PDB file of C-alpha atoms in Angstrom:
ATOM      1  CA  LEU A  28     288.305 -54.141 -61.338  1.00  0.00           C
ATOM      2  CA  PRO A  29     291.541 -55.922 -62.371  1.00  0.00           C
ATOM      3  CA  MET A  30     291.630 -59.560 -61.303  1.00  0.00           C
ATOM      4  CA  LYS A  31     294.270 -58.922 -58.624  1.00  0.00           C
ATOM      5  CA  SER A  32     292.278 -56.036 -57.138  1.00  0.00           C
ATOM      6  CA  LEU A  33     289.104 -58.099 -57.257  1.00  0.00           C
ATOM      7  CA  ARG A  34     290.777 -60.880 -55.250  1.00  0.00           C
ATOM      8  CA  TYR A  35     291.894 -58.384 -52.594  1.00  0.00           C
ATOM      9  CA  TYR A  36     288.373 -56.964 -52.487  1.00  0.00           C
ATOM     10  CA  LEU A  37     286.790 -60.389 -51.974  1.00  0.00           C
ATOM     11  CA  VAL A  38     289.270 -61.246 -49.215  1.00  0.00           C
ATOM     12  CA  PHE A  39     288.468 -57.932 -47.488  1.00  0.00           C
ATOM     13  CA  VAL A  40     284.728 -58.606 -47.690  1.00  0.00           C
ATOM     14  CA  LEU A  41     285.011 -62.152 -46.364  1.00  0.00           C
ATOM     15  CA  VAL A  42     287.294 -61.157 -43.483  1.00  0.00           C
ATOM     16  CA  PHE A  43     285.815 -57.876 -42.363  1.00  0.00           C
ATOM     17  CA  LEU A  44     282.121 -58.076 -43.226  1.00  0.00           C
ATOM     18  CA  PRO A  45     280.174 -58.730 -39.998  1.00  0.00           C
ATOM     19  CA  LEU A  46     278.947 -62.266 -39.707  1.00  0.00           C
ATOM     20  CA  THR A  47     275.434 -60.970 -38.983  1.00  0.00           C
ATOM     21  CA  ALA A  48     275.247 -59.797 -42.573  1.00  0.00           C
ATOM     22  CA  TRP A  49     275.110 -63.437 -43.642  1.00  0.00           C
ATOM     23  CA  SER A  50     272.292 -64.357 -41.279  1.00  0.00           C
ATOM     24  CA  LYS A  51     268.769 -64.651 -42.590  1.00  0.00           C
ATOM     25  CA  ASP A  52     265.210 -65.092 -41.351  1.00  0.00           C
ATOM     26  CA  TYR A  53     262.885 -67.551 -43.041  1.00  0.00           C
ATOM     27  CA  LEU A  54     259.202 -67.135 -42.250  1.00  0.00           C
ATOM     28  CA  TYR A  55     256.654 -69.937 -42.371  1.00  0.00           C
ATOM     29  CA  VAL A  56     253.121 -68.572 -42.664  1.00  0.00           C
ATOM     30  CA  THR A  57     249.846 -70.547 -42.648  1.00  0.00           C
ATOM     31  CA  ASN A  58     247.180 -69.497 -45.171  1.00  0.00           C
ATOM     32  CA  GLU A  59     243.963 -70.997 -43.853  1.00  0.00           C
ATOM     33  CA  THR A  60     241.695 -70.274 -46.858  1.00  0.00           C
ATOM     34  CA  ARG A  61     244.200 -71.394 -49.515  1.00  0.00           C
ATOM     35  CA  ASP A  62     245.420 -74.466 -47.593  1.00  0.00           C
ATOM     36  CA  LEU A  63     249.019 -73.386 -48.098  1.00  0.00           C
ATOM     37  CA  LEU A  64     252.208 -72.689 -46.217  1.00  0.00           C
ATOM     38  CA  SER A  65     253.982 -69.600 -47.566  1.00  0.00           C
ATOM     39  CA  ILE A  66     257.747 -69.522 -47.074  1.00  0.00           C
ATOM     40  CA  ILE A  67     259.190 -66.002 -47.002  1.00  0.00           C
ATOM     41  CA  ASP A  68     262.785 -64.869 -47.226  1.00  0.00           C
ATOM     42  CA  GLY A  69     262.650 -62.168 -44.559  1.00  0.00           C
ATOM     43  CA  ASP A  70     265.755 -60.332 -45.755  1.00  0.00           C
ATOM     44  CA  MET A  71     264.708 -60.238 -49.405  1.00  0.00           C
ATOM     45  CA  GLY A  72     261.097 -59.562 -48.449  1.00  0.00           C
ATOM     46  CA  LEU A  73     259.440 -62.001 -50.830  1.00  0.00           C
ATOM     47  CA  VAL A  74     257.672 -65.354 -50.965  1.00  0.00           C
ATOM     48  CA  VAL A  75     260.135 -67.982 -52.183  1.00  0.00           C
ATOM     49  CA  GLN A  76     257.888 -71.049 -52.006  1.00  0.00           C
ATOM     50  CA  GLU A  77     254.277 -72.112 -51.484  1.00  0.00           C
ATOM     51  CA  VAL A  78     253.584 -75.579 -50.117  1.00  0.00           C
ATOM     52  CA  PRO A  79     250.171 -77.364 -50.111  1.00  0.00           C
ATOM     53  CA  LEU A  80     249.442 -78.107 -46.479  1.00  0.00           C
ATOM     54  CA  GLY A  81     246.123 -79.899 -46.026  1.00  0.00           C
ATOM     55  CA  SER A  82     242.717 -78.604 -45.006  1.00  0.00           C
ATOM     56  CA  GLY A  83     242.580 -75.371 -43.006  1.00  0.00           C
ATOM     57  CA  PRO A  84     246.138 -74.971 -41.672  1.00  0.00           C
ATOM     58  CA  CYS A  85     246.003 -73.011 -38.452  1.00  0.00           C
ATOM     59  CA  ASP A  86     248.965 -72.764 -36.084  1.00  0.00           C
ATOM     60  CA  VAL A  87     252.597 -73.361 -37.066  1.00  0.00           C
ATOM     61  CA  ILE A  88     255.595 -73.780 -34.777  1.00  0.00           C
ATOM     62  CA  LEU A  89     259.244 -74.870 -34.910  1.00  0.00           C
ATOM     63  CA  ASP A  90     261.137 -76.780 -32.263  1.00  0.00           C
ATOM     64  CA  ARG A  91     264.194 -75.190 -30.642  1.00  0.00           C
ATOM     65  CA  THR A  92     266.606 -76.647 -33.224  1.00  0.00           C
ATOM     66  CA  GLY A  93     264.466 -75.485 -36.131  1.00  0.00           C
ATOM     67  CA  ASP A  94     264.509 -79.008 -37.589  1.00  0.00           C
ATOM     68  CA  ILE A  95     260.937 -80.048 -36.749  1.00  0.00           C
ATOM     69  CA  MET A  96     257.916 -78.093 -37.916  1.00  0.00           C
ATOM     70  CA  ALA A  97     254.435 -78.727 -36.546  1.00  0.00           C
ATOM     71  CA  VAL A  98     251.250 -77.487 -38.222  1.00  0.00           C
ATOM     72  CA  SER A  99     247.753 -77.882 -36.816  1.00  0.00           C
ATOM     73  CA  HIS A 100     244.616 -78.019 -38.988  1.00  0.00           C
ATOM     74  CA  GLN A 101     240.994 -77.033 -38.509  1.00  0.00           C
ATOM     75  CA  GLY A 102     239.739 -79.696 -40.885  1.00  0.00           C
ATOM     76  CA  LYS A 103     239.837 -83.504 -40.965  1.00  0.00           C
ATOM     77  CA  GLY A 104     239.568 -84.169 -37.259  1.00  0.00           C
ATOM     78  CA  GLY A 105     242.197 -81.687 -36.192  1.00  0.00           C
ATOM     79  CA  GLU A 106     245.059 -83.241 -38.107  1.00  0.00           C
ATOM     80  CA  LEU A 107     248.521 -82.391 -36.788  1.00  0.00           C
ATOM     81  CA  TRP A 108     251.318 -82.555 -39.338  1.00  0.00           C
ATOM     82  CA  LEU A 109     254.948 -83.039 -38.322  1.00  0.00           C
ATOM     83  CA  LEU A 110     257.422 -82.061 -41.024  1.00  0.00           C
ATOM     84  CA  ASN A 111     261.138 -81.874 -41.603  1.00  0.00           C
ATOM     85  CA  ARG A 112     261.658 -78.114 -42.003  1.00  0.00           C
ATOM     86  CA  LYS A 113     264.586 -78.490 -44.401  1.00  0.00           C
ATOM     87  CA  THR A 114     262.971 -80.941 -46.823  1.00  0.00           C
ATOM     88  CA  LEU A 115     259.322 -80.049 -46.040  1.00  0.00           C
ATOM     89  CA  LYS A 116     258.552 -83.760 -46.081  1.00  0.00           C
ATOM     90  CA  VAL A 117     255.716 -84.856 -43.805  1.00  0.00           C
ATOM     91  CA  LYS A 118     256.979 -87.386 -41.270  1.00  0.00           C
ATOM     92  CA  HIS A 119     253.729 -87.938 -39.365  1.00  0.00           C
ATOM     93  CA  LYS A 120     250.053 -87.031 -39.531  1.00  0.00           C
ATOM     94  CA  VAL A 121     248.357 -87.301 -36.161  1.00  0.00           C
ATOM     95  CA  LEU A 122     244.568 -87.194 -35.795  1.00  0.00           C
ATOM     96  CA  LEU A 123     243.971 -85.353 -32.529  1.00  0.00           C
ATOM     97  CA  GLU A 124     240.198 -85.661 -32.669  1.00  0.00           C
ATOM     98  CA  GLU A 125     239.656 -88.902 -34.509  1.00  0.00           C
ATOM     99  CA  GLY A 126     236.174 -89.357 -35.931  1.00  0.00           C
ATOM    100  CA  LYS A 127     235.395 -85.647 -36.245  1.00  0.00           C
ATOM    101  CA  GLU A 128     235.082 -84.276 -39.768  1.00  0.00           C
ATOM    102  CA  LYS A 129     236.106 -80.791 -38.670  1.00  0.00           C
ATOM    103  CA  ALA A 130     237.916 -79.459 -35.619  1.00  0.00           C
ATOM    104  CA  GLU A 131     238.696 -75.967 -34.414  1.00  0.00           C
ATOM    105  CA  CYS A 132     242.196 -74.551 -34.195  1.00  0.00           C
ATOM    106  CA  PHE A 133     244.811 -76.264 -32.034  1.00  0.00           C
ATOM    107  CA  TYR A 134     247.468 -73.979 -30.532  1.00  0.00           C
ATOM    108  CA  LEU A 135     250.937 -75.470 -30.176  1.00  0.00           C
ATOM    109  CA  ALA A 136     254.041 -75.354 -27.977  1.00  0.00           C
ATOM    110  CA  PHE A 137     257.257 -77.418 -28.129  1.00  0.00           C
ATOM    111  CA  SER A 138     259.261 -78.431 -25.072  1.00  0.00           C
ATOM    112  CA  ASP A 139     262.859 -77.169 -25.180  1.00  0.00           C
ATOM    113  CA  ASP A 140     264.229 -80.691 -25.613  1.00  0.00           C
ATOM    114  CA  SER A 141     261.859 -81.277 -28.596  1.00  0.00           C
ATOM    115  CA  ARG A 142     260.560 -84.479 -26.998  1.00  0.00           C
ATOM    116  CA  ARG A 143     257.037 -83.199 -26.371  1.00  0.00           C
ATOM    117  CA  LEU A 144     254.608 -81.180 -28.425  1.00  0.00           C
ATOM    118  CA  TYR A 145     251.608 -79.687 -26.643  1.00  0.00           C
ATOM    119  CA  ALA A 146     248.389 -78.982 -28.548  1.00  0.00           C
ATOM    120  CA  VAL A 147     245.501 -77.109 -26.912  1.00  0.00           C
ATOM    121  CA  ASN A 148     242.081 -77.390 -28.507  1.00  0.00           C
ATOM    122  CA  LYS A 149     240.406 -74.005 -28.719  1.00  0.00           C
ATOM    123  CA  PHE A 150     236.920 -75.231 -27.784  1.00  0.00           C
ATOM    124  CA  SER A 151     237.121 -78.764 -26.354  1.00  0.00           C
ATOM    125  CA  GLY A 152     239.144 -77.955 -23.230  1.00  0.00           C
ATOM    126  CA  LEU A 153     241.649 -80.730 -23.929  1.00  0.00           C
ATOM    127  CA  LEU A 154     245.443 -80.575 -23.947  1.00  0.00           C
ATOM    128  CA  TYR A 155     247.152 -83.220 -26.096  1.00  0.00           C
ATOM    129  CA  VAL A 156     250.729 -84.317 -25.405  1.00  0.00           C
ATOM    130  CA  VAL A 157     252.343 -85.656 -28.587  1.00  0.00           C
ATOM    131  CA  ASP A 158     255.657 -87.409 -29.146  1.00  0.00           C
ATOM    132  CA  PRO A 159     256.916 -85.618 -32.299  1.00  0.00           C
ATOM    133  CA  VAL A 160     259.452 -88.336 -33.131  1.00  0.00           C
ATOM    134  CA  GLU A 161     257.002 -91.236 -32.964  1.00  0.00           C
ATOM    135  CA  GLY A 162     254.031 -89.157 -34.099  1.00  0.00           C
ATOM    136  CA  LYS A 163     251.810 -90.527 -31.335  1.00  0.00           C
ATOM    137  CA  ILE A 164     249.521 -89.027 -28.702  1.00  0.00           C
ATOM    138  CA  LYS A 165     250.992 -89.821 -25.285  1.00  0.00           C
ATOM    139  CA  LYS A 166     248.401 -88.200 -23.067  1.00  0.00           C
ATOM    140  CA  ARG A 167     245.155 -86.208 -23.024  1.00  0.00           C
ATOM    141  CA  ILE A 168     244.687 -83.759 -20.170  1.00  0.00           C
ATOM    142  CA  GLU A 169     241.316 -82.215 -19.324  1.00  0.00           C
ATOM    143  CA  LEU A 170     241.852 -78.540 -18.528  1.00  0.00           C
ATOM    144  CA  GLY A 171     238.633 -78.238 -16.529  1.00  0.00           C
ATOM    145  CA  GLY A 172     236.272 -75.313 -16.126  1.00  0.00           C
ATOM    146  CA  GLU A 173     232.884 -74.751 -17.680  1.00  0.00           C
ATOM    147  CA  LYS A 174     231.869 -75.001 -21.310  1.00  0.00           C
ATOM    148  CA  PRO A 175     231.992 -73.253 -23.714  1.00  0.00           C
ATOM    149  CA  TYR A 176     235.749 -72.776 -23.662  1.00  0.00           C
ATOM    150  CA  LEU A 177     237.989 -70.406 -25.608  1.00  0.00           C
ATOM    151  CA  PHE A 178     241.548 -71.605 -25.002  1.00  0.00           C
ATOM    152  CA  THR A 179     244.500 -69.877 -26.648  1.00  0.00           C
ATOM    153  CA  ARG A 180     248.210 -70.447 -27.242  1.00  0.00           C
ATOM    154  CA  PRO A 181     250.077 -72.285 -24.423  1.00  0.00           C
ATOM    155  CA  VAL A 182     253.454 -71.206 -23.082  1.00  0.00           C
ATOM    156  CA  LEU A 183     255.993 -73.311 -21.192  1.00  0.00           C
ATOM    157  CA  SER A 184     258.199 -72.411 -18.245  1.00  0.00           C
ATOM    158  CA  PRO A 185     261.969 -72.459 -18.962  1.00  0.00           C
ATOM    159  CA  ASP A 186     262.346 -75.819 -17.200  1.00  0.00           C
ATOM    160  CA  GLY A 187     259.326 -77.237 -19.041  1.00  0.00           C
ATOM    161  CA  ARG A 188     257.591 -78.253 -15.814  1.00  0.00           C
ATOM    162  CA  ARG A 189     254.705 -75.785 -16.091  1.00  0.00           C
ATOM    163  CA  LEU A 190     252.409 -74.955 -18.977  1.00  0.00           C
ATOM    164  CA  TYR A 191     250.146 -71.896 -18.977  1.00  0.00           C
ATOM    165  CA  THR A 192     247.098 -71.452 -21.184  1.00  0.00           C
ATOM    166  CA  VAL A 193     244.177 -69.024 -21.093  1.00  0.00           C
ATOM    167  CA  ASP A 194     240.470 -69.744 -21.249  1.00  0.00           C
ATOM    168  CA  GLY A 195     239.396 -66.404 -22.665  1.00  0.00           C
ATOM    169  CA  ARG A 196     235.708 -67.203 -22.252  1.00  0.00           C
ATOM    170  CA  HIS A 197     235.984 -67.335 -18.465  1.00  0.00           C
ATOM    171  CA  GLY A 198     239.012 -65.170 -17.765  1.00  0.00           C
ATOM    172  CA  ARG A 199     241.195 -67.775 -16.149  1.00  0.00           C
ATOM    173  CA  ILE A 200     244.717 -69.071 -16.623  1.00  0.00           C
ATOM    174  CA  THR A 201     245.151 -72.827 -16.305  1.00  0.00           C
ATOM    175  CA  VAL A 202     248.503 -74.043 -14.987  1.00  0.00           C
ATOM    176  CA  VAL A 203     249.445 -77.606 -15.971  1.00  0.00           C
ATOM    177  CA  ASP A 204     252.056 -79.693 -14.192  1.00  0.00           C
ATOM    178  CA  THR A 205     253.649 -81.315 -17.258  1.00  0.00           C
ATOM    179  CA  VAL A 206     255.579 -83.895 -15.222  1.00  0.00           C
ATOM    180  CA  ARG A 207     252.484 -85.347 -13.543  1.00  0.00           C
ATOM    181  CA  GLY A 208     250.166 -84.490 -16.426  1.00  0.00           C
ATOM    182  CA  ILE A 209     247.553 -82.750 -14.286  1.00  0.00           C
ATOM    183  CA  VAL A 210     246.101 -79.291 -13.764  1.00  0.00           C
ATOM    184  CA  ALA A 211     248.083 -77.864 -10.852  1.00  0.00           C
ATOM    185  CA  ASP A 212     246.464 -74.452 -10.441  1.00  0.00           C
ATOM    186  CA  THR A 213     244.119 -71.877 -11.933  1.00  0.00           C
ATOM    187  CA  ILE A 214     244.616 -68.127 -11.792  1.00  0.00           C
ATOM    188  CA  THR A 215     241.716 -65.717 -12.128  1.00  0.00           C
ATOM    189  CA  ALA A 216     242.456 -63.202 -14.880  1.00  0.00           C
ATOM    190  CA  ASP A 217     239.336 -61.378 -16.009  1.00  0.00           C
ATOM    191  CA  GLY A 218     239.518 -60.402 -19.665  1.00  0.00           C
ATOM    192  CA  ALA A 219     242.616 -62.497 -20.393  1.00  0.00           C
ATOM    193  CA  ILE A 220     242.944 -63.726 -23.970  1.00  0.00           C
ATOM    194  CA  ALA A 221     246.669 -64.540 -24.273  1.00  0.00           C
ATOM    195  CA  VAL A 222     249.786 -64.905 -22.124  1.00  0.00           C
ATOM    196  CA  VAL A 223     253.521 -64.442 -22.638  1.00  0.00           C
ATOM    197  CA  LEU A 224     256.157 -65.674 -20.194  1.00  0.00           C
ATOM    198  CA  SER A 225     259.377 -63.838 -19.373  1.00  0.00           C
ATOM    199  CA  PRO A 226     262.585 -65.749 -20.277  1.00  0.00           C
ATOM    200  CA  ASP A 227     263.353 -66.324 -16.572  1.00  0.00           C
ATOM    201  CA  GLY A 228     259.885 -67.753 -15.985  1.00  0.00           C
ATOM    202  CA  LYS A 229     259.078 -65.362 -13.125  1.00  0.00           C
ATOM    203  CA  THR A 230     256.656 -62.991 -14.815  1.00  0.00           C
ATOM    204  CA  LEU A 231     253.527 -63.717 -16.800  1.00  0.00           C
ATOM    205  CA  TYR A 232     252.358 -60.985 -19.141  1.00  0.00           C
ATOM    206  CA  VAL A 233     248.606 -61.242 -19.579  1.00  0.00           C
ATOM    207  CA  VAL A 234     246.950 -59.692 -22.627  1.00  0.00           C
ATOM    208  CA  ASN A 235     243.608 -58.352 -21.433  1.00  0.00           C
ATOM    209  CA  GLY A 236     241.016 -58.086 -24.189  1.00  0.00           C
ATOM    210  CA  GLU A 237     238.290 -56.514 -22.082  1.00  0.00           C
ATOM    211  CA  ASN A 238     240.114 -53.302 -21.250  1.00  0.00           C
ATOM    212  CA  SER A 239     242.821 -53.498 -23.952  1.00  0.00           C
ATOM    213  CA  SER A 240     245.726 -53.649 -21.550  1.00  0.00           C
ATOM    214  CA  LEU A 241     248.768 -55.706 -20.653  1.00  0.00           C
ATOM    215  CA  ASP A 242     248.557 -56.975 -17.083  1.00  0.00           C
ATOM    216  CA  ILE A 243     251.816 -57.929 -15.365  1.00  0.00           C
ATOM    217  CA  LEU A 244     251.615 -60.895 -12.991  1.00  0.00           C
ATOM    218  CA  ASP A 245     254.354 -61.989 -10.568  1.00  0.00           C
ATOM    219  CA  LEU A 246     254.090 -65.789 -10.561  1.00  0.00           C
ATOM    220  CA  GLU A 247     255.706 -66.221  -7.156  1.00  0.00           C
ATOM    221  CA  THR A 248     253.438 -63.832  -5.265  1.00  0.00           C
ATOM    222  CA  LYS A 249     250.457 -64.012  -7.689  1.00  0.00           C
ATOM    223  CA  LYS A 250     250.287 -60.231  -7.358  1.00  0.00           C
ATOM    224  CA  ARG A 251     249.480 -57.976 -10.284  1.00  0.00           C
ATOM    225  CA  GLY A 252     251.671 -55.057 -11.204  1.00  0.00           C
ATOM    226  CA  LYS A 253     250.960 -52.265 -13.625  1.00  0.00           C
ATOM    227  CA  GLN A 254     248.342 -52.277 -16.365  1.00  0.00           C
ATOM    228  CA  ILE A 255     249.760 -50.931 -19.606  1.00  0.00           C
ATOM    229  CA  PRO A 256     247.301 -49.670 -22.271  1.00  0.00           C
ATOM    230  CA  LEU A 257     247.262 -51.420 -25.638  1.00  0.00           C
ATOM    231  CA  GLY A 258     245.372 -50.937 -28.894  1.00  0.00           C
ATOM    232  CA  ASN A 259     241.860 -52.174 -29.641  1.00  0.00           C
ATOM    233  CA  GLY A 260     241.157 -55.840 -30.268  1.00  0.00           C
ATOM    234  CA  THR A 261     244.338 -57.299 -28.824  1.00  0.00           C
ATOM    235  CA  ILE A 262     244.793 -60.847 -30.091  1.00  0.00           C
ATOM    236  CA  ASP A 263     248.366 -62.217 -29.958  1.00  0.00           C
ATOM    237  CA  ALA A 264     251.729 -61.409 -28.378  1.00  0.00           C
ATOM    238  CA  ASP A 265     255.385 -62.392 -28.352  1.00  0.00           C
ATOM    239  CA  ILE A 266     258.480 -61.357 -26.404  1.00  0.00           C
ATOM    240  CA  SER A 267     262.044 -60.636 -27.540  1.00  0.00           C
ATOM    241  CA  PRO A 268     264.615 -63.332 -26.671  1.00  0.00           C
ATOM    242  CA  ASP A 269     266.219 -61.116 -23.997  1.00  0.00           C
ATOM    243  CA  GLY A 270     262.812 -60.312 -22.502  1.00  0.00           C
ATOM    244  CA  SER A 271     263.216 -56.558 -22.918  1.00  0.00           C
ATOM    245  CA  LEU A 272     260.357 -55.890 -25.350  1.00  0.00           C
ATOM    246  CA  LEU A 273     256.875 -57.286 -25.876  1.00  0.00           C
ATOM    247  CA  PHE A 274     255.001 -57.043 -29.155  1.00  0.00           C
ATOM    248  CA  ILE A 275     251.189 -57.240 -29.147  1.00  0.00           C
ATOM    249  CA  SER A 276     248.980 -57.294 -32.260  1.00  0.00           C
ATOM    250  CA  ASN A 277     245.786 -55.214 -32.131  1.00  0.00           C
ATOM    251  CA  GLN A 278     243.143 -56.358 -34.618  1.00  0.00           C
ATOM    252  CA  HIS A 279     240.798 -53.391 -34.536  1.00  0.00           C
ATOM    253  CA  SER A 280     243.333 -50.575 -34.395  1.00  0.00           C
ATOM    254  CA  TYR A 281     245.529 -52.187 -37.097  1.00  0.00           C
ATOM    255  CA  SER A 282     248.610 -51.783 -34.973  1.00  0.00           C
ATOM    256  CA  VAL A 283     251.336 -53.474 -32.949  1.00  0.00           C
ATOM    257  CA  THR A 284     251.972 -52.175 -29.435  1.00  0.00           C
ATOM    258  CA  VAL A 285     255.536 -52.396 -28.115  1.00  0.00           C
ATOM    259  CA  VAL A 286     255.999 -52.563 -24.329  1.00  0.00           C
ATOM    260  CA  ASP A 287     259.278 -51.995 -22.470  1.00  0.00           C
ATOM    261  CA  SER A 288     259.208 -54.798 -19.895  1.00  0.00           C
ATOM    262  CA  LYS A 289     262.070 -53.443 -17.749  1.00  0.00           C
ATOM    263  CA  HIS A 290     260.404 -50.070 -17.163  1.00  0.00           C
ATOM    264  CA  GLN A 291     256.887 -51.533 -17.542  1.00  0.00           C
ATOM    265  CA  GLU A 292     255.784 -48.808 -19.910  1.00  0.00           C
ATOM    266  CA  LEU A 293     254.524 -48.234 -23.420  1.00  0.00           C
ATOM    267  CA  ALA A 294     257.415 -47.968 -25.879  1.00  0.00           C
ATOM    268  CA  ALA A 295     255.610 -47.510 -29.213  1.00  0.00           C
ATOM    269  CA  ASN A 296     252.498 -48.069 -31.281  1.00  0.00           C
ATOM    270  CA  ILE A 297     253.293 -49.189 -34.823  1.00  0.00           C
ATOM    271  CA  GLN A 298     250.709 -49.024 -37.607  1.00  0.00           C
ATOM    272  CA  VAL A 299     250.625 -52.225 -39.659  1.00  0.00           C
ATOM    273  CA  GLY A 300     248.048 -53.820 -41.974  1.00  0.00           C
ATOM    274  CA  THR A 301     244.359 -54.582 -41.607  1.00  0.00           C
ATOM    275  CA  PHE A 302     243.396 -57.088 -38.902  1.00  0.00           C
ATOM    276  CA  PRO A 303     246.836 -58.152 -37.631  1.00  0.00           C
ATOM    277  CA  MET A 304     246.787 -61.658 -36.152  1.00  0.00           C
ATOM    278  CA  GLY A 305     249.767 -63.931 -35.393  1.00  0.00           C
ATOM    279  CA  ILE A 306     252.981 -62.191 -34.360  1.00  0.00           C
ATOM    280  CA  LYS A 307     256.492 -63.514 -33.842  1.00  0.00           C
ATOM    281  CA  VAL A 308     259.876 -62.059 -32.918  1.00  0.00           C
ATOM    282  CA  SER A 309     262.968 -63.364 -34.707  1.00  0.00           C
ATOM    283  CA  PRO A 310     265.322 -65.520 -32.585  1.00  0.00           C
ATOM    284  CA  ASP A 311     267.988 -62.796 -32.823  1.00  0.00           C
ATOM    285  CA  GLY A 312     265.475 -60.153 -31.682  1.00  0.00           C
ATOM    286  CA  LYS A 313     266.139 -57.800 -34.602  1.00  0.00           C
ATOM    287  CA  ARG A 314     262.823 -58.203 -36.408  1.00  0.00           C
ATOM    288  CA  ALA A 315     259.198 -58.828 -35.529  1.00  0.00           C
ATOM    289  CA  TYR A 316     256.700 -60.196 -38.035  1.00  0.00           C
ATOM    290  CA  VAL A 317     252.909 -59.924 -37.982  1.00  0.00           C
ATOM    291  CA  CYS A 318     250.241 -61.508 -40.215  1.00  0.00           C
ATOM    292  CA  ASN A 319     247.770 -58.960 -41.618  1.00  0.00           C
ATOM    293  CA  TRP A 320     244.799 -61.270 -42.150  1.00  0.00           C
ATOM    294  CA  ILE A 321     242.550 -59.107 -44.329  1.00  0.00           C
ATOM    295  CA  ASP A 322     245.290 -57.411 -46.359  1.00  0.00           C
ATOM    296  CA  GLY A 323     246.899 -60.776 -47.100  1.00  0.00           C
ATOM    297  CA  ASP A 324     250.405 -59.665 -46.244  1.00  0.00           C
ATOM    298  CA  VAL A 325     253.053 -59.820 -43.520  1.00  0.00           C
ATOM    299  CA  SER A 326     254.505 -56.716 -41.876  1.00  0.00           C
ATOM    300  CA  ILE A 327     258.232 -56.665 -41.103  1.00  0.00           C
ATOM    301  CA  ILE A 328     259.125 -54.551 -38.064  1.00  0.00           C
ATOM    302  CA  ASP A 329     262.562 -53.261 -37.108  1.00  0.00           C
ATOM    303  CA  THR A 330     262.568 -53.864 -33.352  1.00  0.00           C
ATOM    304  CA  ALA A 331     265.333 -51.344 -32.581  1.00  0.00           C
ATOM    305  CA  ALA A 332     263.743 -48.531 -34.600  1.00  0.00           C
ATOM    306  CA  LYS A 333     260.258 -49.709 -33.579  1.00  0.00           C
ATOM    307  CA  ARG A 334     258.770 -49.151 -37.002  1.00  0.00           C
ATOM    308  CA  GLU A 335     257.392 -51.128 -39.928  1.00  0.00           C
ATOM    309  CA  ILE A 336     260.016 -51.303 -42.669  1.00  0.00           C
ATOM    310  CA  SER A 337     258.218 -53.364 -45.328  1.00  0.00           C
ATOM    311  CA  ARG A 338     255.384 -55.762 -46.138  1.00  0.00           C
ATOM    312  CA  VAL A 339     255.353 -59.046 -48.010  1.00  0.00           C
ATOM    313  CA  LEU A 340     252.255 -59.991 -50.013  1.00  0.00           C
ATOM    314  CA  VAL A 341     251.110 -63.598 -49.623  1.00  0.00           C
ATOM    315  CA  LYS A 342     247.804 -63.154 -51.540  1.00  0.00           C
ATOM    316  CA  SER A 343     245.744 -64.934 -48.935  1.00  0.00           C
ATOM    317  CA  THR A 344     244.652 -64.872 -45.294  1.00  0.00           C
ATOM    318  CA  PRO A 345     247.867 -65.266 -43.258  1.00  0.00           C
ATOM    319  CA  LEU A 346     247.027 -66.525 -39.791  1.00  0.00           C
ATOM    320  CA  ALA A 347     250.073 -67.759 -37.874  1.00  0.00           C
ATOM    321  CA  ILE A 348     253.809 -67.462 -38.307  1.00  0.00           C
ATOM    322  CA  ALA A 349     257.008 -69.273 -37.290  1.00  0.00           C
ATOM    323  CA  VAL A 350     260.531 -67.913 -37.802  1.00  0.00           C
ATOM    324  CA  TYR A 351     263.751 -69.802 -38.479  1.00  0.00           C
ATOM    325  CA  HIS A 352     266.933 -67.768 -38.114  1.00  0.00           C
ATOM    326  CA  SER A 353     269.788 -69.044 -40.258  1.00  0.00           C
ATOM    327  CA  PRO A 354     273.116 -67.994 -38.669  1.00  0.00           C
TER     328      PRO A 354
END
């Protein structure tokens, strides 16, 4: 193109191209057997960086701003690393179980104001409350119940005053009053292995591993609604930002089930890789990402089309995933 025409073309592109075209997802994926964090450019569909991340990285999570990254570890006493997401510099290393050579996975949740990080030990039945700025444990809360435990990922109510976590060994949901730092309630939920909370905090979606279903629980009445069938070996779940769709990974059927929350019905079953584990929906709701543990790759799902559009090889055992959406 002549220089004058090229200038007009560039002006047209900058003015009329939708702003969404400039947005981008960055994925942060833990590789537990290679002790790495893989950083993926979600739009380009490739690994752009690999970062050494200590012994047995397990869960990974970002705070609401996307500035603070937290990574839990299964080795070295359950070390919790707090990093600056932009620079990837480690600001704090917190020993959650000091004195133990090896700990099991800790599942994480940030408060909306980024002032508290909650870490649930899978087997010890303890909830740790950490100040992510100071890098210090502020409180340890015993979740109760009988050993052995099998606690999974916690979720917080929109106001941050309630935390919900599942003991999958005993089929119960523990409700923690985060203000008082005590267990406020327990809800019987036979077969429960994971929970997802609606954006308004009124509905708890319970992933039932015993009968491979999604159980819908009204938190005000404690009454159960419909049971929606899922795939085999359900393991993890996430919900779209507007609360309209749920995405559940099914280990044994190598699939992701999509549930329409408004109509409380099955929307799709999407075939992904072998042994899908951690799953996360992008903050803009346009993509969902799932870690295929055995295949060593990450499936990218178009949430509107409800289909897998590509996979990204990470050459390892991807376990958990966090997503930063760059506007």
